[in-house]
Each structure stands twice: as structure tokens, then as C-alpha cells.
Amino acid sequence: MTDLSSLIEQSAQACARARRGVALTGAGISIESGIPPFRGKGGLWEKIDPMKYAHIEALERNPAEVWQVLFLGIADHLTKAAPNAGHKGLHRLEQMGVLQTIITQNVDGLHQAAGSGDVIEFHGTHARLRCMSCHQSALWHTVSLEVIPPRCGCGGFLRPDVVMFGELIDTALLQRSQTLAATCDVMLVVGTSATVEPAAYLPVLAKHNSAFIIEINPEPTPLTHRISDVTLLGPAGEMMDRLVNKVADLRHGD
Ligand code: APR
């Protein structure tokens, strides 16, 4: 059995035993759907300076420029994207009763599009816009983008309902995510560089509460060999396919 096969076997055994599994996902799980990551090869932050365009102060200073440079580019990728085998694999683990909830840092809605029911959008969503003055929200596809930035009925500017640098995570989402991390028995960490807090601390919290941590990423991260019990060094789609098929075999073998 190859080293990767034995790691998949080990991961599948942990998943087959799991009753309170949680997943934490990042941009890497959506790369195979055509959405570029933020860091690493082809990363968005290699092309634009996040502190210049993805910080709340930049948006408040010049909303038109942030819309043109950041939001419209991201929206263009999102409208063309569909769930891939990584998203679908996590949904199958939900259907098997292995996974309870997915905590995602992504704003692309692809977990819900894959059928996942309990998704915490830790950094918000690009599917919804919010007024910067009256805080009224509107679905992206209901708003005209003839004029950029689009305006709310109150005259204020609309912005995607995402968490920008310099903004806080919604308190209720943060508390629920921390409780899930502290009580889960398995955490699947898929496609995140594990470098942005407070999301990056969730696997540490899970580990400190004796959860089995399975990391899926073609590259090592700060979690690898420190927090992760197993790291499947490969792309999310292929690794999820192999893992889910092995869990299904073990569960049928029960
Ligand atoms: N499958 C799985 N993971 C992959 C794949 C793949 N096919 N290809 C690349 N990766 C990994 C990279 O190795 C990297 O570790 O995906 C990760 C992407 O890292 P980031 O771009 O930093 O994405 P993420 O961890 O989600 O960023 C966290 O930072 O800029 C903010 O708000 C933004 O939510 C984002 C947060």
C-alpha cells in the first residue's frame, strides 16, 4: 500500500467512526471550479495589493475603485463557477452522517450549490450586497450594475456582504464556529493556507479538544506535522473522491 493510500485509509477510518465531523474550507477547494486562490500560484494577492483594495478603509475611501479592481473581477469568476468533486465529496460525507457542518472562508456559495445544508459563511458571501449607509441587504442578481458602485434606494453605496481586511467576523458565526471546533471528533481542513485569523485557529482548537485533523492540500501549511494528524498532499477533488469512496467501503462493511 503506497504512503498516500495508507494515509487515505487512516483518514477514512477516522471519518467512518465520526459522529460530529466538521469541515473548514478555503479558496483551494474552489480552484478546480475555476476560481483563483488568494495566495500561491496564480493568487489574487499576487496581482493586486490586498491592503490597497481589500481593506475596509480602501472601500470607504474610494468605493468605485474597489468595485472596479476587486469586486467585479471576483464576481466574474463566481458567475462561471460550479461545484467540483471537492464540494460534492463533502456533501456526500454529510449524507453519510460523517460531517455535521461546513465552515467555509469562501464567498462563492459552491458548498450550497453542491447540496450542503449547514454551511457557515465565515467571511460572508458575494451573493448578497449590503448598503454602506442603511445596511439594507439585496441579492446580487437583483441589482443593476449599470452604474458602479451600485446604489441603495436610500442613496447609499452597496457592497458585497463579505468580511474585508480590517472588519470583524460576525459574532454569532464566530461563536458557533468555535463551539463546533471545540466539540467535533473529526475536522477536515480542505484548501486553506491556514494563515488568516481567526479561521486559522479553528483547527488548533479542534486538535486541543482531541479531534482527529485531516488536512487536504497539495502544499504543506503551518498546520502540517504540528496540528494535522494526516495531511493528504494532493488536489481537493481527487483526494476527496478517494477518501469518500474508502469511507463508503468501510461503512458498507459495517
Ligand atoms: N485543492 C486543494 N487546495 C489547493 C489546491 C487544490 N487543487 N490548489 C491550491 N490549494 C491550496 C494552496 O496550497 C493554499 O494552501 O489552497 C490554499 C489557498 O490558500 P489561500 O489563497 O490563502 O486561501 P484561504 O486559505 O482560503 O485564504 C483565507 O484570506 O485573503 C483572505 O478572505 C480571504 O478567505 C480568504 C482568507
XYZ file of C-alpha atoms and ligand atoms in Angstrom:
290
model
C 0.000 0.000 0.000
C 1.506 3.406 -1.013
C 2.083 6.005 1.649
C -0.824 8.106 0.294
C -3.112 5.035 0.228
C -2.309 4.269 3.856
C -2.957 7.922 4.807
C -6.307 7.784 2.999
C -7.100 4.501 4.792
C -6.252 6.111 8.156
C -8.379 9.186 7.320
C -11.287 7.039 6.160
C -11.186 5.000 9.399
C -11.457 8.243 11.410
C -14.314 9.500 9.214
C -16.176 6.167 9.404
C -16.103 6.418 13.228
C -17.034 10.138 13.268
C -20.369 11.341 14.583
C -19.667 15.094 14.931
C -17.431 15.866 11.948
C -16.784 19.448 10.820
C -15.029 20.763 7.691
C -13.075 24.031 7.358
C -12.563 25.035 3.720
C -10.593 27.714 1.924
C -10.051 29.029 -1.581
C -8.122 25.908 -2.625
C -11.273 23.788 -2.761
C -12.728 26.122 -5.421
C -9.624 26.321 -7.637
C -10.797 23.268 -9.626
C -14.035 25.222 -10.236
C -12.002 27.965 -11.953
C -11.827 30.426 -9.039
C -8.242 31.614 -8.356
C -6.900 31.463 -4.776
C -5.587 34.493 -2.886
C -2.043 33.229 -2.190
C 0.404 30.987 -4.010
C 0.483 30.252 -7.746
C -1.998 32.458 -9.635
C -3.149 34.040 -6.395
C -5.236 37.228 -6.489
C -2.945 38.957 -3.988
C -0.030 38.453 -6.420
C -1.880 40.731 -8.860
C -3.438 43.296 -6.528
C -2.370 44.599 -3.139
C -4.997 43.414 -0.612
C -4.228 46.276 1.762
C -4.846 48.742 -1.078
C -8.075 47.216 -2.376
C -9.441 44.570 0.053
C -9.309 46.676 3.248
C -12.474 48.347 4.563
C -10.655 51.720 4.679
C -9.933 51.456 0.927
C -13.626 50.777 0.259
C -14.717 53.724 2.395
C -12.137 55.989 0.716
C -12.871 55.032 -2.899
C -15.762 52.574 -3.394
C -15.752 52.965 -7.199
C -12.077 51.906 -7.450
C -12.527 48.864 -5.135
C -15.572 47.810 -7.156
C -13.656 48.103 -10.441
C -10.394 46.490 -9.266
C -11.699 43.830 -6.838
C -15.418 43.129 -6.688
C -16.235 42.958 -10.426
C -13.245 40.671 -11.071
C -14.249 38.258 -8.303
C -17.904 38.330 -9.446
C -16.840 37.424 -12.979
C -15.141 34.228 -11.736
C -18.046 33.345 -9.426
C -20.793 33.580 -12.063
C -18.945 30.983 -14.223
C -18.127 28.565 -11.361
C -19.838 25.263 -10.497
C -19.157 22.855 -7.610
C -16.325 20.362 -8.185
C -15.578 16.886 -6.750
C -14.210 18.517 -3.589
C -17.507 20.259 -2.763
C -19.518 17.184 -3.821
C -17.360 14.878 -1.685
C -18.021 16.952 1.439
C -21.753 16.827 0.671
C -21.582 13.013 0.408
C -19.879 12.887 3.829
C -22.786 14.961 5.178
C -25.247 12.470 3.662
C -23.318 9.622 5.341
C -23.669 11.361 8.724
C -19.880 11.919 8.960
C -19.978 15.730 8.593
C -22.380 17.948 10.544
C -21.329 21.407 9.330
C -19.021 23.087 6.829
C -17.276 26.265 7.941
C -16.076 27.982 4.788
C -13.838 31.020 4.302
C -15.059 31.159 0.699
C -17.676 33.625 -0.523
C -18.606 31.675 -3.688
C -21.656 29.717 -2.446
C -20.331 26.499 -4.056
C -20.914 24.294 -0.981
C -24.619 25.209 -1.004
C -24.695 24.685 -4.802
C -23.284 21.168 -4.190
C -26.232 20.462 -1.853
C -24.604 21.075 1.537
C -27.206 22.130 4.090
C -25.361 23.520 7.107
C -22.725 25.971 5.796
C -21.234 28.736 7.934
C -20.035 31.525 5.591
C -17.269 32.712 7.917
C -16.188 35.555 5.589
C -19.692 36.299 4.258
C -20.938 35.878 0.719
C -20.644 37.602 -2.642
C -24.231 36.541 -3.431
C -25.591 39.317 -1.189
C -24.948 43.093 -1.256
C -25.325 45.404 1.755
C -25.830 49.180 1.872
C -22.880 51.020 3.472
C -25.317 53.605 4.875
C -28.596 51.930 5.932
C -27.214 48.316 5.989
C -30.235 47.052 3.994
C -29.275 43.911 2.028
C -30.125 42.855 -1.559
C -29.293 39.760 -3.627
C -26.503 40.396 -6.167
C -28.557 39.223 -9.152
C -31.398 41.654 -8.341
C -29.151 44.759 -8.500
C -28.285 46.645 -11.687
C -24.545 47.147 -12.256
C -25.113 49.797 -14.928
C -23.658 52.333 -12.539
C -20.630 51.355 -10.391
C -20.777 51.345 -7.423
C -24.493 50.413 -7.375
C -26.645 52.432 -5.022
C -29.251 51.511 -2.434
C -32.734 53.081 -2.523
C -31.574 55.279 0.374
C -28.819 56.712 -1.855
C -26.016 54.864 -0.061
C -23.424 52.690 -1.850
C -23.954 48.916 -1.991
C -21.037 46.493 -1.285
C -20.750 42.682 -1.236
C -21.664 41.234 2.193
C -18.127 39.883 2.681
C -15.622 40.400 5.511
C -12.830 42.707 4.318
C -9.464 43.175 6.000
C -9.987 45.491 8.970
C -13.500 44.109 9.620
C -14.639 41.665 12.307
C -16.250 38.250 11.801
C -19.953 38.208 12.668
C -20.020 37.414 16.408
C -22.703 34.717 16.197
C -20.872 32.934 13.341
C -17.561 33.118 15.233
C -19.047 31.724 18.434
C -20.862 28.888 16.631
C -17.697 28.015 14.673
C -15.567 27.967 17.846
C -18.127 25.749 19.630
C -18.205 23.332 16.672
C -14.385 23.244 16.545
C -14.205 22.582 20.295
C -16.722 19.705 20.176
C -16.076 17.962 16.837
C -14.484 14.493 16.694
C -13.035 14.910 13.176
C -12.109 18.114 11.329
C -11.417 18.051 7.574
C -9.296 21.116 6.649
C -9.510 21.487 2.869
C -7.754 24.037 0.636
C -6.696 26.690 3.103
C -3.245 28.212 3.672
C -4.276 28.426 7.368
C -2.715 31.891 7.636
C -5.693 34.200 8.293
C -7.150 34.518 11.793
C -9.481 33.752 13.415
C -10.314 30.947 10.915
C -6.777 29.531 11.123
C -7.180 28.921 14.864
C -10.219 26.648 14.458
C -8.159 23.517 13.616
C -5.882 24.278 16.609
C -8.957 24.484 18.860
C -10.264 21.191 17.447
C -6.886 19.495 17.983
C -6.692 20.731 21.573
C -10.068 19.061 22.092
C -8.788 15.725 20.776
C -10.390 15.870 17.316
C -8.680 13.945 14.503
C -7.455 16.555 11.984
C -7.312 15.600 8.293
C -5.728 18.223 6.038
C -6.153 18.186 2.243
C -3.786 20.479 0.329
C -1.173 19.957 -2.426
C 1.234 22.056 -0.302
C 2.172 21.861 3.386
C 0.770 24.630 5.629
C 1.527 25.822 9.222
C -0.839 23.048 10.358
C 1.149 20.260 8.680
C 3.107 17.999 11.115
C 2.002 20.247 14.029
C -1.792 20.134 14.176
C -2.840 17.817 11.329
C -2.903 14.109 12.207
C -2.896 13.283 8.486
C -2.065 15.528 5.519
C -3.246 14.278 2.124
C -0.843 16.155 -0.185
C -2.966 16.459 -3.302
C -5.765 18.403 -5.010
C -9.120 18.518 -3.219
C -11.131 16.861 -5.997
C -9.003 13.732 -6.292
C -8.319 13.405 -2.541
C -11.998 13.814 -1.639
C -13.046 11.230 -4.247
C -10.574 8.665 -2.854
C -11.427 9.445 0.771
C -15.215 9.322 0.321
C -15.080 6.057 -1.656
C -12.971 4.471 1.115
C -15.397 5.699 3.817
C -18.315 4.255 1.825
C -16.496 0.866 1.625
C -15.866 0.890 5.392
C -19.425 1.920 6.188
C -20.881 -0.809 3.915
C -18.500 -3.264 5.528
C -20.037 -2.484 8.960
N -7.020 21.626 -3.809
C -6.874 21.981 -2.502
N -6.090 23.001 -2.090
C -5.406 23.673 -3.044
C -5.493 23.361 -4.423
C -6.345 22.289 -4.786
N -6.487 21.922 -6.072
N -4.661 24.211 -5.110
C -4.104 25.027 -4.189
N -4.537 24.707 -2.949
C -4.203 25.331 -1.661
C -2.948 26.150 -1.640
O -1.810 25.297 -1.414
C -3.208 27.081 -0.447
O -2.753 26.497 0.756
O -5.233 26.244 -1.354
C -4.729 27.202 -0.424
C -5.240 28.576 -0.825
O -4.788 29.483 0.155
P -5.345 30.997 0.158
O -5.363 31.527 -1.226
O -4.582 31.726 1.225
O -6.880 30.833 0.564
P -7.512 30.808 2.025
O -6.688 29.986 2.943
O -8.937 30.463 1.859
O -7.407 32.363 2.458
C -8.030 32.715 3.662
O -7.593 35.043 3.210
O -7.475 36.810 1.742
C -8.266 36.212 2.716
O -10.593 36.406 2.894
C -9.600 35.767 2.161
O -10.922 33.857 2.854
C -9.627 34.271 2.424
C -8.592 34.100 3.537
